[in-house]
Each structure stands twice: as structure tokens, then as C-alpha cells.
XYZ file of C-alpha atoms in Angstrom:
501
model
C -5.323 -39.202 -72.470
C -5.599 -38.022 -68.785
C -3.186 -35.125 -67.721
C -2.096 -35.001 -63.952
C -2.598 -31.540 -62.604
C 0.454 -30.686 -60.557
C -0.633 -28.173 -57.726
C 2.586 -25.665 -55.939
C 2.229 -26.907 -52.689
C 1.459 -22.910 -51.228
C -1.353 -23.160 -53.848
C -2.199 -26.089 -52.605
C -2.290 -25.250 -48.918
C -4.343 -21.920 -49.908
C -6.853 -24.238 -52.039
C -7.777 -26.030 -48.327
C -8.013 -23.048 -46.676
C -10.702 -21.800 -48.825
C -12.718 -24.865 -48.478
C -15.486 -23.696 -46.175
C -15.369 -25.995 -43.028
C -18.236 -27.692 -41.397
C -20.226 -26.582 -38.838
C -18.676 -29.449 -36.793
C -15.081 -28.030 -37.434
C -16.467 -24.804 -35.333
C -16.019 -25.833 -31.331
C -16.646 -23.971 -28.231
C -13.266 -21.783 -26.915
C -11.713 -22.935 -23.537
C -13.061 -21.002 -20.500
C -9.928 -21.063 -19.062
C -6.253 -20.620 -20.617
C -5.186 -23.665 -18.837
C -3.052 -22.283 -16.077
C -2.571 -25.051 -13.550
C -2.931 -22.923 -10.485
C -6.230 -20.983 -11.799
C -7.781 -23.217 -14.176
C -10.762 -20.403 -14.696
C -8.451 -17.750 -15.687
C -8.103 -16.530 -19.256
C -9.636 -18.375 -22.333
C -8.697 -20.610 -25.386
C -9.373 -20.000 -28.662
C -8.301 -16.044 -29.409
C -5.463 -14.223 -28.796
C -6.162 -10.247 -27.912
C -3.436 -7.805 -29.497
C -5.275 -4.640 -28.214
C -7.628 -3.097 -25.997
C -9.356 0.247 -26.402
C -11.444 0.868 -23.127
C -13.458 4.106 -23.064
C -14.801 4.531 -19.624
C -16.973 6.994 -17.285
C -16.198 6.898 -14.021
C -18.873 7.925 -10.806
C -16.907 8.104 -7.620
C -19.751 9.101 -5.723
C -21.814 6.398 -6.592
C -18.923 3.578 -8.047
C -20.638 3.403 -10.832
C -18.494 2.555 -13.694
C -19.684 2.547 -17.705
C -17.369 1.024 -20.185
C -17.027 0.374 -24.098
C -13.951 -2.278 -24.817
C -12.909 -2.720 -28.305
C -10.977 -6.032 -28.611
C -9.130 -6.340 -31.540
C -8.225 -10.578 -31.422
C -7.285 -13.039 -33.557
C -8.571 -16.615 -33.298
C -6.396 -19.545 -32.710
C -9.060 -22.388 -33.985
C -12.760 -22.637 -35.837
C -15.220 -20.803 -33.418
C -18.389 -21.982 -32.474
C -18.259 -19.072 -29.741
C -16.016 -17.939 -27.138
C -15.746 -16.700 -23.307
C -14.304 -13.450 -21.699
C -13.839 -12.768 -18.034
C -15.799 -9.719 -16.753
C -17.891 -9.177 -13.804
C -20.077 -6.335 -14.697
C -22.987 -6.574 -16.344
C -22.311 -6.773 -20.385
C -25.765 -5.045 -21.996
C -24.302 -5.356 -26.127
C -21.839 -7.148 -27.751
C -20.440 -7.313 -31.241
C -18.414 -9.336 -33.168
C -17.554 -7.761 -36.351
C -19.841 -5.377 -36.014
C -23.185 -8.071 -35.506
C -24.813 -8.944 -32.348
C -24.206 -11.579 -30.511
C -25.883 -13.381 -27.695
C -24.009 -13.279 -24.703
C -24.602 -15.248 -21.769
C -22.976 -14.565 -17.829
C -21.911 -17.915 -16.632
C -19.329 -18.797 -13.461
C -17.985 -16.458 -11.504
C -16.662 -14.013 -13.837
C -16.876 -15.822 -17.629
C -19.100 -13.749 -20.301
C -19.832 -15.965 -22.992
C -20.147 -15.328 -26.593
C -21.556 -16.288 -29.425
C -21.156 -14.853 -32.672
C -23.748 -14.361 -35.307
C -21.586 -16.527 -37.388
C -18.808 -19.059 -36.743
C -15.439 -17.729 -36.795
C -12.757 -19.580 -38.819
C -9.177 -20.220 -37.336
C -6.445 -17.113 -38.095
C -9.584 -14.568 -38.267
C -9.043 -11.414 -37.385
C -11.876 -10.149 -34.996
C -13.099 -6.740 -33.275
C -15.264 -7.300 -30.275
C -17.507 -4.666 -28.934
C -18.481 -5.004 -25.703
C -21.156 -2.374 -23.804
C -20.897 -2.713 -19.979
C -21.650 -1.045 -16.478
C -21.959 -1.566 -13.042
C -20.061 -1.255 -9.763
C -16.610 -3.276 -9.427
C -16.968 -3.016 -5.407
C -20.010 -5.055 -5.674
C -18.756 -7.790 -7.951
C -16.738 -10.651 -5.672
C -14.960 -14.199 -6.141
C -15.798 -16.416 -3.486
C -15.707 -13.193 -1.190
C -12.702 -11.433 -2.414
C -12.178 -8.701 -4.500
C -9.307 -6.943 -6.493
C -11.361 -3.853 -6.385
C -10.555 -0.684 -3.671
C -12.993 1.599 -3.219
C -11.315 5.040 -1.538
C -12.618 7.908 0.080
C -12.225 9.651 -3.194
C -12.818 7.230 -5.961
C -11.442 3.078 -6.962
C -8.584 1.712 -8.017
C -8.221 -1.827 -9.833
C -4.985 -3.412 -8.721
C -4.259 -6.781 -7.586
C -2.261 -9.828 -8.657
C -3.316 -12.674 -9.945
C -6.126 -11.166 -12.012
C -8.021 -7.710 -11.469
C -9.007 -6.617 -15.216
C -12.351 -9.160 -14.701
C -13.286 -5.490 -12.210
C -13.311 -3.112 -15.032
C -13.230 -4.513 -18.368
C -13.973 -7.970 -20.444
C -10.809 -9.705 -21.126
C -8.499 -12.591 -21.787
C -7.587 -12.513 -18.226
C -4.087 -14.770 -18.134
C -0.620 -13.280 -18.818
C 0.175 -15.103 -21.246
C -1.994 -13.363 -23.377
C -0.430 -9.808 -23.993
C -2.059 -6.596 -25.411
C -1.637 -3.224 -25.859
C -3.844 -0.360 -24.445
C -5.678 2.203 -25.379
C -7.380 3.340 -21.649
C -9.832 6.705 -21.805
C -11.628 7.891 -18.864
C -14.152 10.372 -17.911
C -14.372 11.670 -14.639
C -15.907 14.441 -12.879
C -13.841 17.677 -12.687
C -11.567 18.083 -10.122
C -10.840 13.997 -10.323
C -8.039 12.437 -11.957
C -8.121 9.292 -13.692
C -4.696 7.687 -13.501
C -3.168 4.409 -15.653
C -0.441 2.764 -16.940
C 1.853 3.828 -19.701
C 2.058 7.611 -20.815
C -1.150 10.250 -20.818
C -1.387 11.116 -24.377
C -4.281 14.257 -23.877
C -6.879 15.507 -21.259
C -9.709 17.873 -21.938
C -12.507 18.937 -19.599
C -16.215 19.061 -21.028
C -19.435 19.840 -19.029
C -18.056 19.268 -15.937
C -16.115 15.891 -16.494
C -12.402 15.625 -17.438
C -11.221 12.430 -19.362
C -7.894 11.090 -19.393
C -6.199 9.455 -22.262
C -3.245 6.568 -21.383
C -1.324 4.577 -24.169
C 0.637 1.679 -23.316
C 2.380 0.755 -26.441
C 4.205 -2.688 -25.594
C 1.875 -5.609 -24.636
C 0.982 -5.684 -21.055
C -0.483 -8.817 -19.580
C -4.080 -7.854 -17.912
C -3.584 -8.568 -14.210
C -0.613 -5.326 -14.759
C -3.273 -2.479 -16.668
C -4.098 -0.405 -13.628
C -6.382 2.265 -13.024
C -6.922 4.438 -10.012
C -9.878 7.620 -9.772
C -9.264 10.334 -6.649
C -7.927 13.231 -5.734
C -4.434 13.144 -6.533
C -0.933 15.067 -6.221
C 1.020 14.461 -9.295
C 4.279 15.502 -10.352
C 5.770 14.702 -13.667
C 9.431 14.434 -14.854
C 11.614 13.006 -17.445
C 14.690 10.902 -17.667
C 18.092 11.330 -19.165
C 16.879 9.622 -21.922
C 13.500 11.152 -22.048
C 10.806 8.815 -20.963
C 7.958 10.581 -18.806
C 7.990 10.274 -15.233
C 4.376 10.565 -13.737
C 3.831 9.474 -9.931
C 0.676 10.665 -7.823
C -0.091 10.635 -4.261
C -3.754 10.775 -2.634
C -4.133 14.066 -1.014
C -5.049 12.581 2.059
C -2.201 10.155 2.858
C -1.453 11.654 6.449
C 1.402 10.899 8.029
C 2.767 8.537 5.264
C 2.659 11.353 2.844
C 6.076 12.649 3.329
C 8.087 9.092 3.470
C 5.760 7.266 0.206
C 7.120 11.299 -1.735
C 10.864 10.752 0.246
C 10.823 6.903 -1.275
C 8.708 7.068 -4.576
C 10.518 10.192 -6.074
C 13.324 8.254 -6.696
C 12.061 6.338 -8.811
C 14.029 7.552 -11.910
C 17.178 7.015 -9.697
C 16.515 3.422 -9.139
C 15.792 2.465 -12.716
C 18.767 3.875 -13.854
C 20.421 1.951 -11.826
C 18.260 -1.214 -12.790
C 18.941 -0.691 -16.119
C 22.768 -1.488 -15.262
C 21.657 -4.779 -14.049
C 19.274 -6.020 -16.199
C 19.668 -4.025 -19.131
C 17.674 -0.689 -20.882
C 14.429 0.027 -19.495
C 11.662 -2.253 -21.289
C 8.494 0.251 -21.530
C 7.878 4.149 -22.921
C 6.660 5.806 -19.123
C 7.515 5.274 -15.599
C 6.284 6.342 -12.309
C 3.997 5.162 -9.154
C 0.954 5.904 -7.216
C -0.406 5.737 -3.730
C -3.723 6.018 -3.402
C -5.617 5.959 0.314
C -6.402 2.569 0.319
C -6.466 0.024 3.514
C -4.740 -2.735 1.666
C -1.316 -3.058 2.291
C 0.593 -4.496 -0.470
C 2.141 -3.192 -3.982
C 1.843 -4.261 -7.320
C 4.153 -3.995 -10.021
C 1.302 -2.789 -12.568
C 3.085 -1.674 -15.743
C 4.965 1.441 -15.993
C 3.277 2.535 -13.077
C 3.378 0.647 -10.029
C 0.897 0.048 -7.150
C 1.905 1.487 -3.524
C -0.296 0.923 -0.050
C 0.496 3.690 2.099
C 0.832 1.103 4.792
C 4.114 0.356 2.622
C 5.585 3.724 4.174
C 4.062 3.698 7.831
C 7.304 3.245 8.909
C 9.182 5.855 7.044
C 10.399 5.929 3.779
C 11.655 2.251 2.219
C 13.666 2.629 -1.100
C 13.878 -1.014 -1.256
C 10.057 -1.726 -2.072
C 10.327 0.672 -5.304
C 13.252 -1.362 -6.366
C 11.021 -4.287 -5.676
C 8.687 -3.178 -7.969
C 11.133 -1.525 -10.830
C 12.498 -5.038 -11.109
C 9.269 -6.330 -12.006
C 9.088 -4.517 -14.260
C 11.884 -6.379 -16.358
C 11.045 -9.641 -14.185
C 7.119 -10.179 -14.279
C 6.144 -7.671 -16.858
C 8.292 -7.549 -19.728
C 8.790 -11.265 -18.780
C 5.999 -12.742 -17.484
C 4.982 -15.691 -15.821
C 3.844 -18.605 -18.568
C 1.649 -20.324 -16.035
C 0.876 -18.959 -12.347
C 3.186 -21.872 -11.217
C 6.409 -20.291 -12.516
C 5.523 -17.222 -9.736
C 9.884 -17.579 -8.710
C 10.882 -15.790 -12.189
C 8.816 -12.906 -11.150
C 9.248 -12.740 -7.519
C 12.679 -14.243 -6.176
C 14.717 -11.968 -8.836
C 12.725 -9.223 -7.475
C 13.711 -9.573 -4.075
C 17.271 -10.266 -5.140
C 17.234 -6.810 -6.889
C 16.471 -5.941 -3.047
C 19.913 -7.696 -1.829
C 21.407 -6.025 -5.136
C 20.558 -2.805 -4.068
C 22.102 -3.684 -0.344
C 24.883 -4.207 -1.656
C 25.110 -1.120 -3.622
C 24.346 1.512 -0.482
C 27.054 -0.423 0.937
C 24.269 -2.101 3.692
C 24.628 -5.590 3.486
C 25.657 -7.741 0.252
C 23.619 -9.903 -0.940
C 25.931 -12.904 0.273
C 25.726 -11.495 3.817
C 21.757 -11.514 3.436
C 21.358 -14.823 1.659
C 23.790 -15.661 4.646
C 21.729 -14.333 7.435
C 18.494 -15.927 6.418
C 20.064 -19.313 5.744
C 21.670 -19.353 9.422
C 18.218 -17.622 11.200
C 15.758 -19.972 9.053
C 16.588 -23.620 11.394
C 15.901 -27.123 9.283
C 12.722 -27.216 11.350
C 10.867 -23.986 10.256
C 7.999 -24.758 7.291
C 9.703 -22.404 5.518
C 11.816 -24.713 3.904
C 8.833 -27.172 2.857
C 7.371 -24.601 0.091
C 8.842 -24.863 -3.122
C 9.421 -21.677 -5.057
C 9.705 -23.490 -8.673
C 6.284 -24.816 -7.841
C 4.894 -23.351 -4.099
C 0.857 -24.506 -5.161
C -1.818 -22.007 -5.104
C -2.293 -21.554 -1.450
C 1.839 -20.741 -1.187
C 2.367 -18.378 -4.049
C 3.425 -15.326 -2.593
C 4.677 -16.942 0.664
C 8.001 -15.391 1.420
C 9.569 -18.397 0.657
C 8.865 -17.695 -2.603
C 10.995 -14.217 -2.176
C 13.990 -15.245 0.170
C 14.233 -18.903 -0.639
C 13.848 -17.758 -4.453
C 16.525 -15.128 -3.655
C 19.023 -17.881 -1.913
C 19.193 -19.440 -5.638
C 19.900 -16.869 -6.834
C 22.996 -16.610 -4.705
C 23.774 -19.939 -4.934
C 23.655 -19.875 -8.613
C 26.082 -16.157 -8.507
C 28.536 -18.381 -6.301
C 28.127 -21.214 -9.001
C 28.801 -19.683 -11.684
C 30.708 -16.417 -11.047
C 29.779 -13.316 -11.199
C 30.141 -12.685 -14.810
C 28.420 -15.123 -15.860
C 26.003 -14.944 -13.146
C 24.999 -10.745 -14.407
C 25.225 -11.681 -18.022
C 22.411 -14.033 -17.331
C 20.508 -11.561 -15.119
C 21.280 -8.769 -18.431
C 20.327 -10.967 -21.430
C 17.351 -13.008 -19.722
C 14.882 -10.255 -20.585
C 16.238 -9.423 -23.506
C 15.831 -13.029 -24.818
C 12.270 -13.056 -23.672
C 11.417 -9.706 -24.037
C 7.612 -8.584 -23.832
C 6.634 -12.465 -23.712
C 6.449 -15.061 -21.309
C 8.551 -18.268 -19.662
C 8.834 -21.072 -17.428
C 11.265 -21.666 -14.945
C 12.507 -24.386 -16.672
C 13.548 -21.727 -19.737
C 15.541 -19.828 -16.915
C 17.776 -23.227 -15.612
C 18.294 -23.720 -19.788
C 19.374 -20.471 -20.020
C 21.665 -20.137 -16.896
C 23.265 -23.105 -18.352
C 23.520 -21.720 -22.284
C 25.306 -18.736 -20.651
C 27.569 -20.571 -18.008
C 28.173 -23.516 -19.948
C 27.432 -26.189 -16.655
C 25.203 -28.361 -15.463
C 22.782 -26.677 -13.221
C 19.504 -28.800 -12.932
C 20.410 -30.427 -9.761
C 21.766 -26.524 -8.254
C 18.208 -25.639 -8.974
C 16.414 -29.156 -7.745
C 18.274 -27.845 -4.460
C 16.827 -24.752 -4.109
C 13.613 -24.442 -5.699
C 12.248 -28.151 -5.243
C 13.242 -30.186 -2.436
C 11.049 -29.426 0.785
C 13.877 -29.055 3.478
C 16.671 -27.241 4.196
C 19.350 -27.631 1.927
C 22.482 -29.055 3.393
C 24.961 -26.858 2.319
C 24.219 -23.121 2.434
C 24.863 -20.455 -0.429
C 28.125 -19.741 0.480
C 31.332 -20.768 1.374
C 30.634 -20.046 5.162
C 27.514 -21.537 4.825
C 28.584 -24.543 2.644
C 29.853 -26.726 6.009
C 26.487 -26.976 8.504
C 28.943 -27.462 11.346
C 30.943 -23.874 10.912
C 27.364 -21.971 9.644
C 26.432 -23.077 13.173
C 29.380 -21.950 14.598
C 29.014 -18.497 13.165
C 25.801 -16.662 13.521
C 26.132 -14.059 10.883
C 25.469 -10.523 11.761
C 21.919 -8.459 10.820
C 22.646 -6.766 7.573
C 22.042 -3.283 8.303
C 19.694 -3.285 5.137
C 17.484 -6.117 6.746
C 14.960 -4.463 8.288
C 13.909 -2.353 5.115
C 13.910 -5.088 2.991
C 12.321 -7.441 5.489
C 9.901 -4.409 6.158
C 8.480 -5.739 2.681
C 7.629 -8.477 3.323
C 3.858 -7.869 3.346
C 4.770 -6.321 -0.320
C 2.259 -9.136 -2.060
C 0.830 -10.267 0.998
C -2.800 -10.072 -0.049
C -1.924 -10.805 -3.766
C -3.632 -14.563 -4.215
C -7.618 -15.299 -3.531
């Protein structure tokens, strides 16, 4: 007699996972995520949950020493795998064995293990590195600032390939662990909240913990000679912003701006909902550049940003990333509008609030000064291309949906998408497609051809935002009055300027 053994199918499925693949099951990890825009960035094959980067820091000499502990998990069978760094990588381990590491392209480090690792591993990566980030370039650019005192890695789309081996895409989150030795009388400044500092033989290191995942391209850090003062909100997050102690005349309006911070996300938080992270804050270090960056918790200022006196409206720029780009961030580089169009709006937003301009008189005015003939209208913020990704098309255009949609829908409707968008994607990533679903989930109508309108057809939309705008004939007819708000905000316009390669 022959008895059929009937196998539970979990005891089943566990039976094939302990079946040792082949070496042919193992295959090489992606050197790039598969972004469509930047096709190098990131890699397949893993997916990072933390980073632990304990660094010394030279300013004299920009000579920067790292350890990175990657704690990962892999997504297939690995043959080997890539990270992005551009400094020179003397040891790594996986699992506490050497590998053999190889630099290839422009910025890819790869990696293979002394034995293949099977898909759904859990994985620690060691990595020993050093060098200096101001010598390490991509096709002649660099996200790397060297200052009169010190560096500072900031810059959008990718900077963590600078200072430490990564998974450089957003849509693969981490948090941080970031400790850094410096030379006394230095301060090493990052994102999140400074957990201890203690001074030893003449070098002080700095210990920052962001504890919600942060994509890479938004961990900062910036080494100088810095002013720093430190608050707390009602609610008792730490404040920390710091100034370079040689800002000049831009000193007093980047303080006059940046120390209301805590002001403006308050007032975010009514808009988009409670405040996504554990610190806040910003820095301005003496750098040429003249952009900001919404780097996590803590963003990115150009003193160039103040030149002109203080501007409120580029902190709220950068708060709002900080629901729209960080919390939520872009799933590929082409979805750029979710991160910067509701930023801008936030700008209109806050118009509207100082009683300056509303944001239908702005989306208004730049409708009626913007003729059918001006390129403006050709780029596409649902889809601009590489070269157009933080053209301010991108920002007004993307902020002219987002009026149209308000008039659409109502305004209801309209802030109850703006309130529960990052709460449904909250520390993860999405398309713009997910935001037209959702718009329409909320609002209950159709709103793909609204969108088609605004974000996809290259020309000049017929009808404007508005219903002074909506007949071409009267928005002729009435040239709308400068918002009183529109210089400041279109002061920032240079806000991302030298963000792309």
C-alpha cells in the first residue's frame, strides 16, 4: 500500500525555501533603481532600513574618513551588488567577511560577497572609506560645497554618493544614525535631533538621530563655524537652526526669516496635517550656491536666498517639503510636481494668509502675464524630462493646478485632500498618478482630463484657473493687479535653481 503524504501548504512553502538554490539562481543587483530620469541612480536588489555613518571630518584639508554600517535586506538571490559612493572604499564587509569590491562608473562601488546572498536575507554591510568630496565630480558637477570654514553635502537629485556609500534613490528610505568628529571649535551639523556631543583630544563629535526613514538625497551634513540657537515647540520637538559666522550682510535677514521657523510649521500643520518628523530647524552656511534644499528636519539655505532682505516665503517653501517631498517622496524623479508645485502653492497659501495676495489672485496674475507664446507653457510638470525638472514651470504651472483643482472641487474638498494626502502616504513614496486617484477618492469626480490640462498638454490652457480667467476674451480684458506678495515669492525662484546635473 502507498500512503499520500499531505503537506500544510505554509509547511510546504517553508520546505522550498530551505532548498538551497543554485548558483545560477544568484544574479548580479541592478546598478541603478530604475528611475527613468537617472537611470544610474540607486540599485536593485536590497533595500537599506538604516545607516550608521561614523565620520572624521578635516576642514583644513577636506579630508573626510567614514565607517557606514548598512543594515539591508535583499529583495532577490545575490550574486553581488552595487552602492553609489565616490570616495575611495579601502574594506568592505558583508556579514562580517570580506568582500571584493570593485569602483566602476561614475559613482557605483561594486560588491561581491564572500558568499551568495539568498532573497529576504537580512545583511550588515561595512564599508571603510576616505577621501575628499570636493574632488570627486559627475561629468563636472558636484553636490559638494566646500566653505571658508569647512563642507556641506546638500543638493537635490542625489548628494549622499559625496559622503557615504548608499542606495542613492528615494525610493529607498532609511533611518540614520550620523556621528562626526571634528576639530574643536567646529560644529558638525545634520538632520534630525543631536542626541550627545563630547570633546576628546582636541576634536568634538556630534551625534544626530533621524528616526523616520529619510530618502538619501535629504541626509545633510554641514562642518564650520556656526551660530546656533535651539528651541522647542508647543508640543516639544527641538528646534535647532545655525548660521555661519561670517554671513555679512545677509546675517540679520536669513536670522529675521529662519527664526520663524516654528511659526510657519505650526501653521503648516493646519494645512497639511501634524508635523511628520521628531526635530526641526535650518542652516545657512557661507556657501556661493544659491539655492535651498528641503533636507530633512533641517533644511538647506544659500545666503544669496536673503540678499535681498528677509523672505518668509522660501522657509515655507521648504517646511512644505517637508510633508510634500520628504515624508512623501517622489517614486521616480519624473513625478518632481508632487514635491515641488504643492510647495510653491504653500507659498500662495501663505499669501493668502498675511492677507498679500490669495492664491487665486496669484494663480491669476501669472496666467494673464505668462502669453500663449512664452515656452513656459511647453514643459510639462507631470513629466518636464530631465533637462526641465526644476524649471519654474514646474513650481507656478504646478501651482495653477492646484488652483484649478481648489476651484474644481471646492475648498473642502480641495484641503481635505491637501490634509489626508500625506497621511495616506506617509514616510513612503508616490506617483502623480496616485495624487489624480486620490483627488478623485476624496471629491468623488472625474479629474483626469483637469489634470491632462494642466500638467500635460504643452500650451497654454484655454481657460484659466478661475472664473475671471475661464473666458480668454475678459482675462484679456482685465490685467490683474501684482499681488503684493509677488515679489517675495517670485524672489524664489532661484530656490532649486542649481538642483539637477
Amino acid at each position: 500500500m502507498h500512503r499520500r503524504l499531505i503537506v500544510p501548504s505554509a509547511l510546504a512553502a517553508s520546505l522550498l525555501l530551505a532548498i538551497p538554490a543554485s548558483a545560477a539562481d544568484y544574479v548580479p543587483g541592478a546598478p541603478g533603481i530604475g528611475d527613468s530620469y537617472y537611470p544610474t541612480s540607486g540599485n536593485g536588489g536590497y533595500d537599506v532600513s538604516h545607516y550608521d555613518l561614523r565620520l572624521k571630518y578635516q576642514p583644513a584639508t577636506d579630508l573626510l574618513e567614514g565607517t557606514a554600517t548598512i543594515l539591508a535586506t535583499t529583495t532577490q538571490n545575490l550574486s553581488r551588488f552595487n552602492l553609489d559612493l565616490g570616495l575611495r572604499a579601502s574594506e568592505v564587509r558583508v556579514d562580517g567577511r570580506l568582500a571584493k569590491v570593485t569602483a566602476t562608473g561614475a559613482h557605483e562601488l561594486e560588491v561581491v560577497p564572500a558568499a551568495p546572498l539568498p532573497k529576504g536575507k537580512q545583511i550588515t554591510v561595512v564599508v571603510r572609506y576616505a577621501g575628499k568630496p570636493s574632488e570627486f565630480k559627475v561629468d563636472g558637477w558636484s553636490a559638494w560645497h566646500r566653505t571658508p570654514d569647512g563642507g556641506v553635502a546638500a543638493q537635490e537629485p542625489d548628494s549622499a554618493a559625496w559622503w557615504f556609500p548608499s542606495n542613492d534613490h528615494p525610493r529607498d528610505k532609511a533611518t540614520f544614525d550620523v556621528s562626526v568628529s571634528v576639530p574643536d571649535g567646529t560644529q558638525a551639523v545634520s538632520n534630525g535631533v543631536l542626541q550627545s556631543q563630547s570633546s576628546r583630544l582636541g576634536w568634538t563629535r556630534f551625534n544626530w538621530r533621524s528616526n523616520k526613514p529619510q530618502a538619501t538625497y535629504l541626509a545633510t551634513l554641514a562642518v564650520g563655524k556656526f551660530d546656533i540657537t535651539t528651541d522647542r515647540t508647543a508640543n516639544g520637538l527641538p528646534v535647532l537652526n545655525a548660521y555661519s559666522k561670517d554671513l555679512g550682510d545677509n546675517a540679520g535677514a536669513a536670522r529675521a526669516s529662519i527664526e520663524r521657523t516654528t511659526e510657519v510649521a505650526e501653521w503648516l500643520e493646519g494645512v497639511f496635517g501634524p508635523y511628520p518628523f521628531n526635530a526641526l530647524g535650518g542652516y545657512v552656511p557661507n556657501v556661493t550656491s544659491g539655492y535651498a534644499l528641503e533636507t530633512q528636519t533641517r533644511p538647506f539655505y544659500s545666503p544669496r536666498q536673503f540678499a535681498n532682505g528677509a523672505n518668509v516665503s522660501v522657509v515655507v517653501h521648504e517646511l512644505a517639503h517637508q510633508w510634500y517631498g520628504d515624508s512623501v517622496s517622489v517614486h521616480d524623479w519624473k513625478d518632481i510636481w508632487v514635491n515641488e508645485g504643492f510647495a510653491r502653492y504653500s507659498q500662495w497659501l501663505w499669501s493668502e494668509k498675511e492677507g498679500e495676495g490669495t492664491a487665486q489672485e496669484l494663480a491669476d496674475y501669472v496666467y494673464a502675464t505668462r502669453t500663449a507664446e512664452d515656452p513656459f507653457w511647453t514643459v510639462k510638470p507631470g513629466d518636464p524630462g530631465p533637462d526641465n525638472q526644476f524649471h519654474i514651470a514646474v513650481y507656478d504651472r504646478g501651482a495653477l493646478a492646484l488652483q484649478a483643482l481648489r476651484n474644481e472641487i471646492g475648498d473642502e474638498d480641495f484641503f481635505a485632500v491637501l490634509k489626508g494626502w500625506p497621511q495616506r502616504f506617509a514616510h513612503g513614496n508616490a506617483r502623480v498618478a496616485d495624487f489624480v486617484r486620490y483627488a478623485e477618492e476624496v471629491s468623488g469626480k472625474p479629474l483626469a482630463a483637469l489634470f491632462d490640462t494642466w500638467l500635460y498638454q504643452p500650451a497654454k490652457p484655454a481657460a484659466g484657473p478661475s472664473p475671471v480667467s475661464a473666458s480668454p476674451a475678459r482675462a484679456a480684458a482685465v490685467e490683474p493687479a501684482q499681488p503684493k506678495s509677488w515679489k517675495k515669492i517670485a524672489a524664489t525662484n532661484t530656490v532649486h535653481e542649481h538642483g539637477d546635473h
